[in-house]
XYZ file of C-alpha atoms in Angstrom:
404
model
C 21.327 -14.660 21.570
C 24.907 -14.125 20.347
C 26.505 -13.219 17.040
C 27.596 -16.222 15.032
C 30.217 -14.591 12.805
C 32.941 -11.967 13.138
C 31.877 -10.573 9.753
C 29.117 -11.171 7.249
C 31.231 -12.755 4.564
C 34.121 -14.355 6.427
C 32.756 -16.486 9.260
C 35.198 -18.087 11.645
C 35.194 -21.871 10.932
C 35.003 -22.857 14.591
C 31.872 -20.830 15.230
C 28.287 -21.930 14.444
C 26.669 -20.719 11.235
C 23.171 -20.380 12.584
C 21.293 -18.459 15.213
C 18.350 -19.397 17.370
C 15.624 -16.784 17.625
C 12.003 -16.446 18.668
C 9.698 -14.924 16.015
C 7.048 -14.440 18.710
C 9.257 -12.540 21.155
C 7.677 -9.198 22.148
C 10.486 -7.170 20.605
C 9.990 -8.961 17.279
C 6.229 -8.605 17.252
C 6.480 -4.923 18.204
C 8.615 -4.048 15.179
C 9.257 -6.926 12.798
C 11.259 -4.915 10.283
C 13.748 -3.662 12.876
C 14.043 -7.164 14.340
C 14.846 -8.689 10.946
C 17.418 -5.969 10.304
C 19.167 -6.797 13.557
C 18.988 -10.542 12.892
C 20.338 -10.195 9.368
C 23.350 -8.292 10.680
C 24.216 -11.210 12.952
C 23.790 -14.274 10.761
C 22.990 -15.542 7.255
C 20.316 -17.984 8.430
C 18.404 -18.231 11.665
C 16.457 -21.072 13.248
C 13.218 -21.158 15.191
C 10.690 -23.816 16.052
C 7.907 -21.875 14.344
C 9.619 -20.988 11.064
C 12.281 -23.644 10.677
C 15.311 -22.067 8.997
C 14.745 -18.406 8.043
C 16.698 -16.974 5.112
C 17.538 -13.340 5.715
C 19.778 -12.134 2.918
C 18.813 -11.047 -0.570
C 20.976 -13.508 -2.507
C 19.838 -16.505 -0.412
C 16.160 -15.548 -0.667
C 16.448 -14.992 -4.414
C 18.082 -18.380 -4.822
C 15.394 -20.142 -2.791
C 12.685 -18.391 -4.777
C 14.084 -19.245 -8.204
C 15.770 -22.665 -7.903
C 12.691 -24.853 -7.805
C 14.493 -28.181 -8.050
C 16.406 -27.478 -4.869
C 13.675 -25.593 -2.995
C 10.182 -27.023 -3.277
C 7.009 -24.995 -2.867
C 5.045 -28.097 -1.820
C 5.041 -27.276 1.899
C 1.639 -28.623 2.967
C -0.452 -31.750 2.510
C -3.348 -29.464 1.545
C -3.766 -28.399 -2.061
C -2.505 -24.889 -2.814
C -3.075 -23.851 -6.424
C -0.637 -22.872 -7.870
C 1.628 -21.342 -5.207
C 2.092 -24.652 -3.391
C 3.033 -26.620 -6.505
C 6.248 -27.396 -8.371
C 6.710 -27.875 -12.119
C 5.352 -29.423 -14.223
C 2.070 -29.346 -12.237
C 2.580 -25.713 -11.348
C 2.983 -24.703 -14.988
C -0.448 -25.985 -15.972
C -2.329 -24.086 -13.263
C -0.172 -20.963 -13.413
C -1.047 -20.645 -17.113
C -4.704 -20.490 -16.119
C -4.170 -18.019 -13.286
C -2.077 -15.658 -15.425
C -5.013 -15.141 -17.792
C -6.831 -13.281 -15.013
C -4.099 -10.702 -14.493
C -3.173 -9.687 -18.008
C -2.642 -5.973 -18.557
C -5.844 -5.855 -20.663
C -7.956 -7.376 -17.855
C -6.362 -5.161 -15.227
C -6.707 -1.980 -17.255
C -10.414 -2.624 -17.715
C -10.769 -2.525 -13.925
C -9.248 0.968 -13.595
C -12.502 3.012 -13.592
C -14.149 0.836 -10.916
C -10.975 0.801 -8.815
C -10.589 4.570 -9.016
C -14.220 5.081 -8.006
C -13.821 2.882 -4.928
C -10.690 4.769 -3.858
C -12.319 8.187 -4.470
C -15.453 7.325 -2.487
C -13.554 6.047 0.528
C -11.183 9.018 0.554
C -14.057 11.500 0.185
C -15.627 10.040 3.341
C -12.510 10.577 5.468
C -12.388 13.632 7.738
C -10.282 16.646 6.822
C -7.999 18.631 9.101
C -8.485 16.211 11.991
C -7.405 12.600 12.687
C -8.381 10.000 10.099
C -8.320 6.286 10.919
C -6.388 4.933 7.952
C -6.532 1.204 8.820
C -10.229 0.843 9.596
C -11.669 3.520 7.303
C -9.428 3.316 4.253
C -6.885 0.484 3.949
C -9.043 -2.479 4.986
C -12.295 -1.417 3.260
C -10.353 -0.520 0.114
C -8.812 -3.998 -0.052
C -12.192 -5.621 0.581
C -14.076 -3.590 -1.983
C -11.548 -3.805 -4.797
C -11.173 -7.558 -4.283
C -14.922 -8.067 -4.362
C -15.356 -5.828 -7.382
C -12.533 -7.452 -9.341
C -13.916 -10.956 -8.836
C -17.593 -9.958 -9.031
C -18.406 -11.013 -5.462
C -21.582 -9.767 -3.721
C -21.424 -7.015 -1.121
C -22.828 -9.347 1.539
C -19.504 -11.233 1.587
C -17.438 -8.193 2.576
C -17.913 -8.228 6.331
C -17.581 -12.023 6.675
C -14.362 -11.834 4.658
C -13.052 -9.006 6.836
C -13.701 -11.088 9.956
C -12.207 -14.117 8.269
C -8.988 -12.221 7.489
C -8.565 -11.321 11.161
C -9.276 -14.902 12.227
C -6.801 -16.217 9.685
C -4.059 -13.921 11.019
C -4.742 -14.973 14.617
C -4.721 -18.663 13.737
C -1.502 -18.387 11.717
C 0.241 -16.412 14.453
C -0.813 -18.914 17.112
C 0.627 -21.895 15.270
C -2.484 -23.850 16.299
C -3.121 -26.292 13.449
C -6.681 -26.991 14.572
C -7.478 -23.270 14.537
C -5.849 -22.858 11.135
C -7.851 -25.775 9.732
C -11.092 -24.351 11.149
C -10.440 -20.965 9.549
C -9.650 -22.603 6.205
C -12.903 -24.578 6.386
C -14.804 -21.378 7.127
C -13.457 -19.756 3.977
C -14.186 -22.887 1.968
C -17.798 -22.594 3.071
C -18.132 -19.012 1.856
C -16.684 -19.824 -1.549
C -18.364 -23.160 -2.194
C -21.690 -21.460 -1.370
C -20.907 -18.770 -3.943
C -19.929 -21.390 -6.537
C -23.126 -23.332 -5.915
C -25.137 -20.154 -6.453
C -23.426 -19.513 -9.770
C -24.078 -23.065 -10.948
C -27.748 -22.818 -9.968
C -28.073 -19.622 -12.022
C -26.849 -21.377 -15.146
C -26.639 -19.037 -18.143
C -27.958 -16.195 -15.963
C -24.789 -16.214 -13.846
C -22.887 -12.889 -14.109
C -20.133 -12.817 -16.695
C -17.347 -11.958 -14.291
C -13.942 -13.396 -13.434
C -15.319 -15.864 -10.906
C -17.821 -17.330 -13.369
C -15.113 -17.419 -16.019
C -12.737 -19.239 -13.682
C -15.362 -21.903 -13.028
C -15.229 -22.848 -16.745
C -11.453 -23.348 -16.854
C -10.230 -26.860 -17.642
C -7.266 -29.051 -16.715
C -6.671 -32.369 -18.485
C -10.011 -32.107 -20.266
C -12.102 -31.498 -17.137
C -13.326 -28.356 -15.417
C -11.599 -27.281 -12.235
C -13.086 -28.978 -9.192
C -14.247 -27.132 -6.079
C -11.043 -27.867 -4.214
C -8.981 -26.271 -6.956
C -11.323 -23.310 -7.351
C -11.421 -22.636 -3.616
C -7.636 -22.863 -3.374
C -7.126 -20.392 -6.212
C -9.674 -17.960 -4.817
C -8.295 -18.292 -1.279
C -4.832 -17.455 -2.554
C -6.138 -14.374 -4.366
C -8.211 -13.309 -1.363
C -5.446 -13.605 1.201
C -3.137 -11.642 -1.071
C -5.729 -8.931 -1.649
C -7.151 -8.515 1.844
C -3.905 -8.805 3.769
C -1.209 -7.502 1.483
C -3.100 -4.691 -0.229
C -4.522 -3.377 3.023
C -1.027 -3.490 4.568
C 0.476 -1.785 1.533
C -2.147 1.004 1.590
C -1.376 1.813 5.206
C 2.367 1.735 4.601
C 2.117 4.151 1.661
C -0.037 6.620 3.569
C 2.286 6.505 6.574
C 5.362 7.075 4.389
C 3.766 10.056 2.679
C 2.870 11.564 6.055
C 6.297 10.979 7.575
C 8.367 12.052 4.537
C 7.220 15.424 3.126
C 9.949 15.308 0.470
C 8.626 12.040 -0.924
C 5.062 13.363 -0.710
C 6.044 16.482 -2.662
C 7.766 14.380 -5.334
C 4.745 12.106 -5.696
C 2.363 15.064 -5.895
C 4.497 16.484 -8.706
C 4.572 13.122 -10.499
C 0.967 12.063 -9.770
C 0.155 12.181 -13.476
C 2.979 9.820 -14.398
C 1.835 6.224 -13.798
C 5.306 4.727 -14.299
C 6.973 7.103 -11.819
C 4.185 6.659 -9.299
C 4.445 2.864 -9.586
C 8.190 3.034 -9.024
C 7.716 5.292 -6.017
C 5.140 3.020 -4.429
C 7.338 -0.024 -5.094
C 10.248 1.713 -3.368
C 8.137 2.651 -0.350
C 7.056 -0.981 -0.109
C 10.662 -2.159 -0.388
C 11.509 -0.016 2.628
C 8.560 -1.390 4.591
C 7.526 -4.674 2.964
C 3.809 -5.553 3.142
C 4.455 -9.287 2.755
C 6.611 -10.894 5.414
C 7.419 -14.382 4.173
C 6.732 -17.520 2.201
C 7.688 -21.124 2.888
C 9.827 -23.685 1.089
C 11.102 -27.224 1.739
C 14.606 -28.346 0.826
C 14.377 -30.898 -2.010
C 18.073 -31.484 -2.723
C 21.162 -31.266 -0.486
C 22.508 -27.716 -0.565
C 24.444 -25.138 1.398
C 23.153 -21.771 2.530
C 25.051 -19.317 4.675
C 27.737 -21.867 5.470
C 25.290 -24.514 6.675
C 24.474 -27.813 4.997
C 20.750 -28.391 4.386
C 19.228 -31.787 3.713
C 15.970 -32.737 1.942
C 12.898 -32.202 4.087
C 14.200 -29.284 6.134
C 11.716 -26.386 6.364
C 12.680 -22.914 5.197
C 11.075 -19.494 5.558
C 12.122 -16.943 2.963
C 11.867 -13.564 4.655
C 11.050 -11.029 1.952
C 10.822 -8.399 4.687
C 14.521 -8.907 5.419
C 15.849 -9.548 1.916
C 14.383 -6.341 0.532
C 16.366 -4.352 3.086
C 19.707 -6.141 2.667
C 22.466 -3.541 2.891
C 24.686 -5.503 0.498
C 22.155 -4.782 -2.258
C 20.454 -1.542 -1.227
C 22.992 0.301 0.917
C 20.972 2.283 3.437
C 17.719 0.291 3.385
C 15.708 3.320 4.586
C 16.864 5.614 1.764
C 14.116 6.321 -0.788
C 15.566 6.146 -4.311
C 13.910 5.849 -7.698
C 17.060 4.796 -9.564
C 17.346 1.309 -8.096
C 17.212 -1.625 -10.565
C 13.619 -2.871 -10.497
C 14.773 -6.508 -10.584
C 16.465 -6.098 -7.180
C 13.143 -5.301 -5.539
C 11.536 -8.584 -4.392
C 8.263 -6.913 -3.480
C 6.325 -9.285 -5.751
C 8.643 -12.248 -5.337
C 10.778 -13.833 -8.035
C 10.896 -16.827 -10.335
C 7.922 -18.950 -11.356
C 6.099 -18.134 -8.109
C 6.332 -14.352 -8.520
C 2.961 -12.808 -7.719
C 0.665 -13.108 -10.753
C -1.433 -10.237 -9.374
C 1.421 -7.703 -9.461
C -0.159 -5.674 -12.324
C -3.443 -5.499 -10.405
C -1.739 -4.563 -7.127
C 0.205 -1.767 -8.842
C -2.982 -0.424 -10.424
C -4.884 -0.488 -7.114
C -2.132 1.251 -5.176
C -1.650 3.835 -7.942
C -5.385 4.614 -8.015
C -5.456 4.954 -4.227
C -2.374 7.188 -4.157
C -3.507 9.407 -7.016
C -6.948 9.930 -5.497
C -5.503 10.590 -2.044
C -3.064 13.183 -3.349
C -5.728 14.862 -5.510
C -8.212 15.075 -2.611
C -5.807 16.540 -0.037
C -3.574 19.585 0.322
C -1.301 17.902 2.844
C -0.878 14.558 4.606
C 0.777 14.848 7.994
C 1.304 12.557 10.984
C -1.194 12.621 13.825
C 1.219 13.286 16.680
C -1.601 12.937 19.193
C -2.044 9.251 18.366
C 0.235 6.259 18.689
C 0.729 4.184 15.570
C 0.996 0.452 16.108
C 2.757 -1.955 13.774
C 0.952 -5.139 12.756
C 2.302 -8.388 14.154
C 3.304 -11.510 12.250
C 1.974 -12.881 9.920
C 0.586 -9.451 8.987
C 2.683 -6.435 8.080
C 2.031 -2.728 7.932
C -0.030 -1.184 10.716
C -2.614 -2.379 13.175
C -3.375 1.264 14.030
C -2.543 4.361 12.020
C -3.924 7.884 12.216
C -2.923 10.828 10.000
C -4.190 14.350 9.327
C -5.508 14.907 5.818
C -5.332 18.612 5.057
C -8.023 20.241 2.944
C -7.250 21.376 -0.574
C -6.834 25.149 -0.525
C -8.230 27.411 -3.220
C -5.730 28.824 -5.692
């Protein structure tokens, strides 16, 4: 692979404006963030068979995320409510979804969320290696997701296995495998919906039961719509929250100065939220989303025509040096709107208030229950591979709280 421009902003007209790359190359899978940094330095857009055209820079990603007439979110023949819809259809369903993530609804979940975090952290070993991925990040995501939606405990392990299967199928690019995994999830959820309907008025008054009563065009949501909404919430919770939890713990262990700052500010929700957001800008927990070009347009010096597939790489855009300077520098004075952690435009993550609450509860409880958090130098951390982010393996030492 060769550089396509002599500089970022002044490409030579006789040289190509794109760059072929392999998202499944070992060096990319070993450290996605570093690979995207290197790719972004070489070209504005990059092409691969798996991802189509990848957008790497902050301004291009922001444009693709916010200009819905030019960049369509309808990327699949399968229904995806509402993240795979464009206006005006998107507006109708997004209005419904937003009701489940209001600040009032999210705040009511705080005691249950804090209790889940505290119980998991209390069970972790002190002063010896703790397995953060398997014993904290993944079970935390599973338990808070189930509790928020009112799902039974018996679904936790199947959903954990499903998340792993979904990652493997997505990474393989095997459409048959992806379809089989989707069908498996549909079976879990339709079974749950059938149970609720059979219970009638005795069904629990939780968010899932409430969602089943929502209407569009004078009719209740059908199973396809319900499953799509719940799948979207579940993938976001189980994959992104578990990745984010591991990333935050790793950053605290590797950066004592940031850990000290967050311990001092643990009682300030706003400061803690900003600190977590900044950690997750440095190491994004969500890699990408897809779009399809709907109108002729130019990006990075290349002409794009309707129907061309795009991948917007949040994990690259949120580290763009033109916006953030040194992308690895932790700073709390950055404009919040520059951070694309939760996306942008009409498709910005509706669950952002819930995600911030969950990560704040986890961080507060972890800091309160430990005297120190340090790296486990006797273990080798392993980054997660696409489509996941964060860590596949992570071990740290949680120091006991000392008296006085």
